[in-house]
Amino acid sequence: MKNPVKKVAAIHDMSGFGRSSLTVIIPILSTMGIQVCPVPTSILSTHTGGFTDYKFIDLTEHLEEYIAHWKKLDLNFNSIYSGFLGSVKQIDIVADFINFFGKDSEFVVVDPVMGDDGKKYATYTDDMVKKMKELVSHADIITPNMTEAAFLLNEEYPLKMDKKLIKNHLYRLADMGPEIVIITSMPYNISAKKTSVIAYNNYDERFWRVDCDYIPTFYPGTGDIFASVLVGSMLQGDSLPLALSRSVQFTSTAIKTTYGYDYDNRDGVMLERVLENLKAPVINHSYELF
Ligand code: PXL
């Protein structure tokens, strides 16, 4: 049997309102020509960023049977991509999933979703943070934001923007297991009103930096958007720096498009207005060695 469409197993929550997790991952990867097979970790009425009293349905007790069915079907995936998790036990379940299905995949991405702006998300406990340190050892690529990188490293937030220290942080994260470490939302070049993504590839020992305009606002789900484009781009065969450029360019366009409107930020970026941009080539390869 020949199937030209690549598949990603996406282990994330489904939040009904406020564009994040599966509601952005599915349209982005579908637009990039990749089939998303969701493993829903929980269902929420909204994401947890700025909403209160949301309904949180933890699917931990159903996940093992859900995955057991997939194991019986002998499915395989070109990539496994995990994000928001609902409980400590789910982290073990994801590790088992990676051990079983990861052998046939091109790469495994763990986005260690835990918090932002120096704080943990409401449903994340200290035990989950501890456990996330184990999960990243199963990944080929990790994509923490600066807050999550500080949690993984037991460092103070914000991280100091000293080049040597940043490289040391990236080395230490790579020592935890992943070959490629990507830290987002780094105010490295903030004096030039830029925000940076800084990455390290342990395979060829090169560091990369991609800057984009800093926009003084916050939309939930932008980390999921960044990581989804990265997964799609790497599956299309892009190099790491090109995948970084593509992801930064798309996320930045989505934020800028939305920022022009007077709008409730909790609804996330206006993805539907920019989705078609994913089919355009990267206009300007904005990466540089770091
Ligand atoms: O975008 C990360 C994310 C995913 N899922 C849920 C969240 C958040 C961030 O707030 O609350 C439920």
Coordinates of C-alpha atoms and ligand atoms in Angstrom, one line a residue:
M1 CA 0.0 0.0 0.0
K2 CA 1.3 3.4 -0.9
N3 CA 0.1 6.5 0.9
P4 CA 1.9 9.8 0.0
V5 CA 0.3 11.7 2.9
K6 CA 2.5 11.9 5.9
K7 CA 0.9 11.3 9.4
V8 CA 1.5 13.0 12.7
A9 CA 0.2 11.6 16.0
A10 CA -0.7 14.7 17.9
I11 CA -1.0 14.2 21.7
H12 CA -2.6 17.4 23.0
D13 CA -5.8 18.7 24.6
M14 CA -8.8 20.0 22.7
S15 CA -10.0 23.4 24.0
G16 CA -13.3 24.3 22.6
F17 CA -12.8 28.1 22.6
G18 CA -9.8 30.3 22.1
R19 CA -7.6 28.8 19.4
S20 CA -4.9 26.7 21.0
S21 CA -3.7 23.1 20.9
L22 CA -5.7 20.8 18.6
T23 CA -7.8 23.6 17.2
V24 CA -4.7 25.2 15.7
I25 CA -2.6 22.1 15.1
I26 CA -5.1 20.3 12.9
P27 CA -5.7 23.2 10.5
I28 CA -2.1 24.1 10.2
L29 CA -0.8 20.6 9.5
S30 CA -3.7 19.8 7.2
T31 CA -3.0 23.0 5.2
M32 CA 0.7 21.8 5.0
G33 CA -0.6 18.5 3.5
I34 CA -0.1 16.4 6.6
Q35 CA -2.7 14.2 8.2
V36 CA -3.2 14.8 12.0
C37 CA -4.2 11.8 14.1
P38 CA -5.1 13.3 17.5
V39 CA -4.6 11.6 20.9
P40 CA -6.8 14.0 23.0
T41 CA -5.3 14.3 26.5
S42 CA -8.2 16.3 27.9
I43 CA -11.2 18.3 26.7
L44 CA -11.7 21.8 28.0
S45 CA -14.4 24.3 27.3
T46 CA -11.7 26.9 26.8
H47 CA -7.9 27.0 27.3
T48 CA -6.8 28.1 30.7
G49 CA -5.1 31.4 29.8
G50 CA -7.3 34.2 31.1
F51 CA -10.5 32.2 31.5
T52 CA -11.8 30.9 34.8
D53 CA -14.4 28.3 35.6
Y54 CA -13.7 26.3 32.5
K55 CA -14.8 22.7 32.3
F56 CA -11.8 20.4 32.3
I57 CA -12.4 16.8 31.3
D58 CA -9.3 14.7 32.1
L59 CA -9.1 11.8 29.7
T60 CA -6.2 10.0 31.5
E61 CA -8.3 6.9 32.3
H62 CA -9.3 6.4 28.7
L63 CA -6.0 7.0 27.0
E64 CA -4.5 3.5 27.5
E65 CA -7.4 1.8 25.8
Y66 CA -7.4 4.4 23.1
I67 CA -3.8 3.8 22.4
A68 CA -4.1 0.0 22.8
H69 CA -6.5 0.1 19.8
W70 CA -3.9 1.9 17.7
K71 CA -1.2 -0.6 18.8
K72 CA -3.5 -3.5 17.6
L73 CA -4.0 -1.8 14.3
D74 CA -0.2 -1.6 13.9
L75 CA -0.4 2.1 12.9
N76 CA 2.7 4.1 12.2
F77 CA 3.4 7.8 12.1
N78 CA 6.0 9.9 10.4
S79 CA 6.2 12.0 13.5
I80 CA 4.9 12.1 17.1
Y81 CA 4.2 15.6 18.5
S82 CA 3.1 16.1 22.1
G83 CA 2.0 19.2 24.0
F84 CA -0.4 20.1 26.8
L85 CA -0.8 17.2 29.2
G86 CA -3.5 16.8 31.8
S87 CA -1.9 14.7 34.6
V88 CA 1.4 13.1 35.8
K89 CA 0.1 9.7 34.7
Q90 CA -0.4 11.0 31.1
I91 CA 3.3 11.8 30.9
D92 CA 4.1 8.1 31.5
I93 CA 1.5 7.2 28.9
V94 CA 3.1 9.6 26.3
A95 CA 6.6 8.1 27.1
D96 CA 5.2 4.6 26.4
F97 CA 3.5 5.9 23.2
I98 CA 6.9 7.2 22.0
N99 CA 8.7 4.0 22.9
F100 CA 6.1 2.0 20.9
F101 CA 5.5 4.2 17.9
G102 CA 8.6 6.3 17.8
K103 CA 10.8 3.5 16.3
D104 CA 9.1 4.0 12.9
S105 CA 8.9 7.8 13.0
E106 CA 11.2 10.3 11.4
F107 CA 11.4 12.4 14.6
V108 CA 9.5 13.0 17.9
V109 CA 8.7 16.5 19.1
V110 CA 7.9 17.2 22.7
D111 CA 6.7 20.7 23.3
P112 CA 7.0 20.8 27.1
V113 CA 3.9 23.0 27.6
M114 CA 3.9 24.1 31.2
G115 CA 3.5 27.8 31.5
D116 CA 4.4 31.3 30.2
D117 CA 5.5 34.6 31.5
G118 CA 7.4 32.9 34.4
K119 CA 4.3 31.2 35.7
K120 CA 2.8 27.7 35.4
Y121 CA -0.5 27.2 33.7
A122 CA -3.4 26.6 36.2
T123 CA -3.7 22.8 35.7
Y124 CA 0.1 22.1 36.0
T125 CA 1.5 20.9 39.3
D126 CA 5.1 20.8 40.5
D127 CA 5.0 17.0 40.1
M128 CA 4.1 17.4 36.4
V129 CA 7.0 19.8 35.9
K130 CA 9.3 17.2 37.5
K131 CA 7.9 14.5 35.2
M132 CA 8.2 16.7 32.1
K133 CA 12.0 16.6 32.7
E134 CA 11.8 12.8 32.1
L135 CA 9.6 13.1 29.0
V136 CA 12.0 15.5 27.2
S137 CA 14.6 12.7 27.3
H138 CA 12.3 10.7 24.9
A139 CA 12.2 13.5 22.3
D140 CA 14.4 14.3 19.3
I141 CA 13.2 17.9 19.3
I142 CA 11.9 20.1 22.1
T143 CA 10.4 23.5 21.8
P144 CA 10.1 25.2 25.3
N145 CA 9.4 28.9 25.6
M146 CA 11.7 30.8 27.9
T147 CA 9.5 30.0 31.0
E148 CA 9.5 26.3 30.2
A149 CA 13.2 26.3 29.6
A150 CA 13.8 27.9 33.0
F151 CA 11.5 25.2 34.6
L152 CA 13.4 22.4 32.9
L153 CA 16.8 23.8 33.9
N154 CA 15.8 24.9 37.5
E155 CA 16.9 28.4 36.5
E156 CA 15.5 31.7 37.6
Y157 CA 13.0 33.4 35.2
P158 CA 13.8 35.4 33.1
L159 CA 16.9 33.7 31.8
K160 CA 19.8 36.1 31.5
M161 CA 20.4 37.2 27.9
D162 CA 24.1 36.5 27.9
K163 CA 25.2 34.6 24.7
K164 CA 27.5 32.3 26.6
L165 CA 24.9 31.5 29.2
I166 CA 22.2 30.9 26.6
K167 CA 24.5 28.4 24.8
N168 CA 25.2 26.7 28.1
H169 CA 21.4 26.4 28.7
L170 CA 20.9 24.9 25.3
Y171 CA 23.8 22.4 25.9
R172 CA 22.2 21.4 29.2
L173 CA 18.8 20.9 27.6
A174 CA 20.4 18.8 24.8
D175 CA 22.2 16.8 27.6
M176 CA 18.7 15.8 28.8
G177 CA 18.3 13.8 25.5
P178 CA 16.9 15.7 22.6
E179 CA 19.1 16.3 19.6
I180 CA 17.5 19.6 18.7
V181 CA 16.6 22.2 21.3
I182 CA 14.6 25.3 20.4
I183 CA 13.8 28.1 22.9
T184 CA 11.1 30.6 21.9
S185 CA 10.2 34.0 23.2
M186 CA 13.8 35.0 24.0
P187 CA 14.3 38.8 24.5
Y188 CA 17.9 38.5 23.2
N189 CA 17.7 41.5 20.9
I190 CA 14.9 43.4 22.7
S191 CA 16.8 46.8 22.5
A192 CA 16.1 46.5 18.7
K193 CA 12.4 45.7 19.5
K194 CA 13.0 42.1 18.4
T195 CA 12.1 38.8 20.0
S196 CA 14.2 35.7 19.1
V197 CA 14.0 32.0 18.7
I198 CA 17.4 30.4 19.5
A199 CA 18.1 26.8 18.6
Y200 CA 20.9 24.2 19.0
N201 CA 21.4 21.1 16.9
N202 CA 23.5 18.6 18.8
Y203 CA 24.1 16.6 15.6
D204 CA 26.2 19.3 13.8
E205 CA 26.8 21.4 16.9
R206 CA 25.4 24.6 15.3
F207 CA 23.4 27.3 17.0
W208 CA 20.8 29.3 15.1
R209 CA 18.9 32.5 15.9
V210 CA 15.8 33.9 14.1
D211 CA 14.5 37.3 15.1
C212 CA 11.1 38.9 14.5
D213 CA 9.5 42.1 15.5
Y214 CA 8.5 42.2 19.2
I215 CA 4.8 43.0 19.5
P216 CA 3.8 44.1 23.0
T217 CA 0.8 41.7 23.4
F218 CA 0.0 38.1 24.2
Y219 CA -2.2 35.6 22.5
P220 CA -2.6 32.0 23.8
G221 CA -1.8 29.2 21.4
T222 CA 1.1 30.9 19.6
G223 CA 3.5 28.3 21.0
D224 CA 1.3 25.6 19.5
I225 CA 1.2 27.4 16.2
F226 CA 5.0 27.8 16.1
A227 CA 5.6 24.1 16.9
S228 CA 3.0 22.8 14.4
V229 CA 4.6 24.8 11.5
L230 CA 8.0 23.5 12.6
V231 CA 6.7 19.8 12.5
G232 CA 5.1 20.4 9.1
S233 CA 8.2 22.1 7.7
M234 CA 10.6 19.4 9.0
L235 CA 8.4 16.7 7.5
Q236 CA 8.5 18.5 4.2
G237 CA 12.3 18.1 4.3
D238 CA 13.3 21.7 5.3
S239 CA 16.6 22.2 7.1
L240 CA 16.3 23.2 10.8
P241 CA 17.1 26.9 10.1
L242 CA 14.6 27.1 7.3
A243 CA 11.9 25.4 9.4
L244 CA 12.7 27.9 12.2
S245 CA 12.3 30.8 9.7
R246 CA 9.1 29.4 8.3
S247 CA 7.6 29.0 11.8
V248 CA 8.7 32.4 13.0
Q249 CA 7.5 34.1 9.9
F250 CA 4.0 32.4 10.1
T251 CA 3.6 33.0 13.8
S252 CA 4.7 36.6 13.5
T253 CA 2.3 37.2 10.6
A254 CA -0.6 35.7 12.6
I255 CA 0.2 37.9 15.6
K256 CA 0.6 41.1 13.5
T257 CA -2.6 40.4 11.5
T258 CA -4.6 40.0 14.8
Y259 CA -2.9 42.9 16.6
G260 CA -4.4 45.3 14.1
Y261 CA -7.9 44.7 15.5
D262 CA -9.6 45.8 18.7
Y263 CA -10.2 42.3 20.0
D264 CA -10.3 39.9 23.0
N265 CA -6.9 38.4 23.0
R266 CA -8.2 35.2 24.7
D267 CA -9.7 34.2 21.4
G268 CA -6.2 33.6 20.1
V269 CA -4.8 34.8 16.7
M270 CA -7.0 35.0 13.6
L271 CA -5.6 31.8 12.2
E272 CA -8.3 31.6 9.4
R273 CA -7.0 34.9 8.0
V274 CA -3.5 33.7 7.5
L275 CA -3.7 30.0 7.0
E276 CA -3.1 30.2 3.3
N277 CA 0.3 31.8 3.9
L278 CA 1.5 28.4 4.8
K279 CA 1.5 27.6 1.1
A280 CA 3.8 30.5 0.3
P281 CA 7.6 30.1 0.2
V282 CA 9.6 31.6 3.0
I283 CA 10.3 35.1 1.5
N284 CA 13.3 36.0 3.5
H285 CA 15.6 33.4 5.1
S286 CA 15.9 35.3 8.3
Y287 CA 18.1 32.9 10.2
E288 CA 21.7 33.4 11.3
L289 CA 24.3 31.4 13.1
F290 CA 24.4 32.3 16.8
Ligands
PXL1 O1 -1.2 26.8 24.1 C1 -0.9 26.0 25.2 C2 -2.1 25.5 25.9 C3 -2.7 24.3 25.5 N1 -3.8 23.8 26.1 C4 -4.4 24.5 27.1 C5 -3.9 25.7 27.6 C6 -2.7 26.3 27.0 C7 -2.2 27.6 27.4 O2 -2.8 28.3 28.1 O3 -4.5 26.3 28.6 C8 -5.6 23.9 27.8

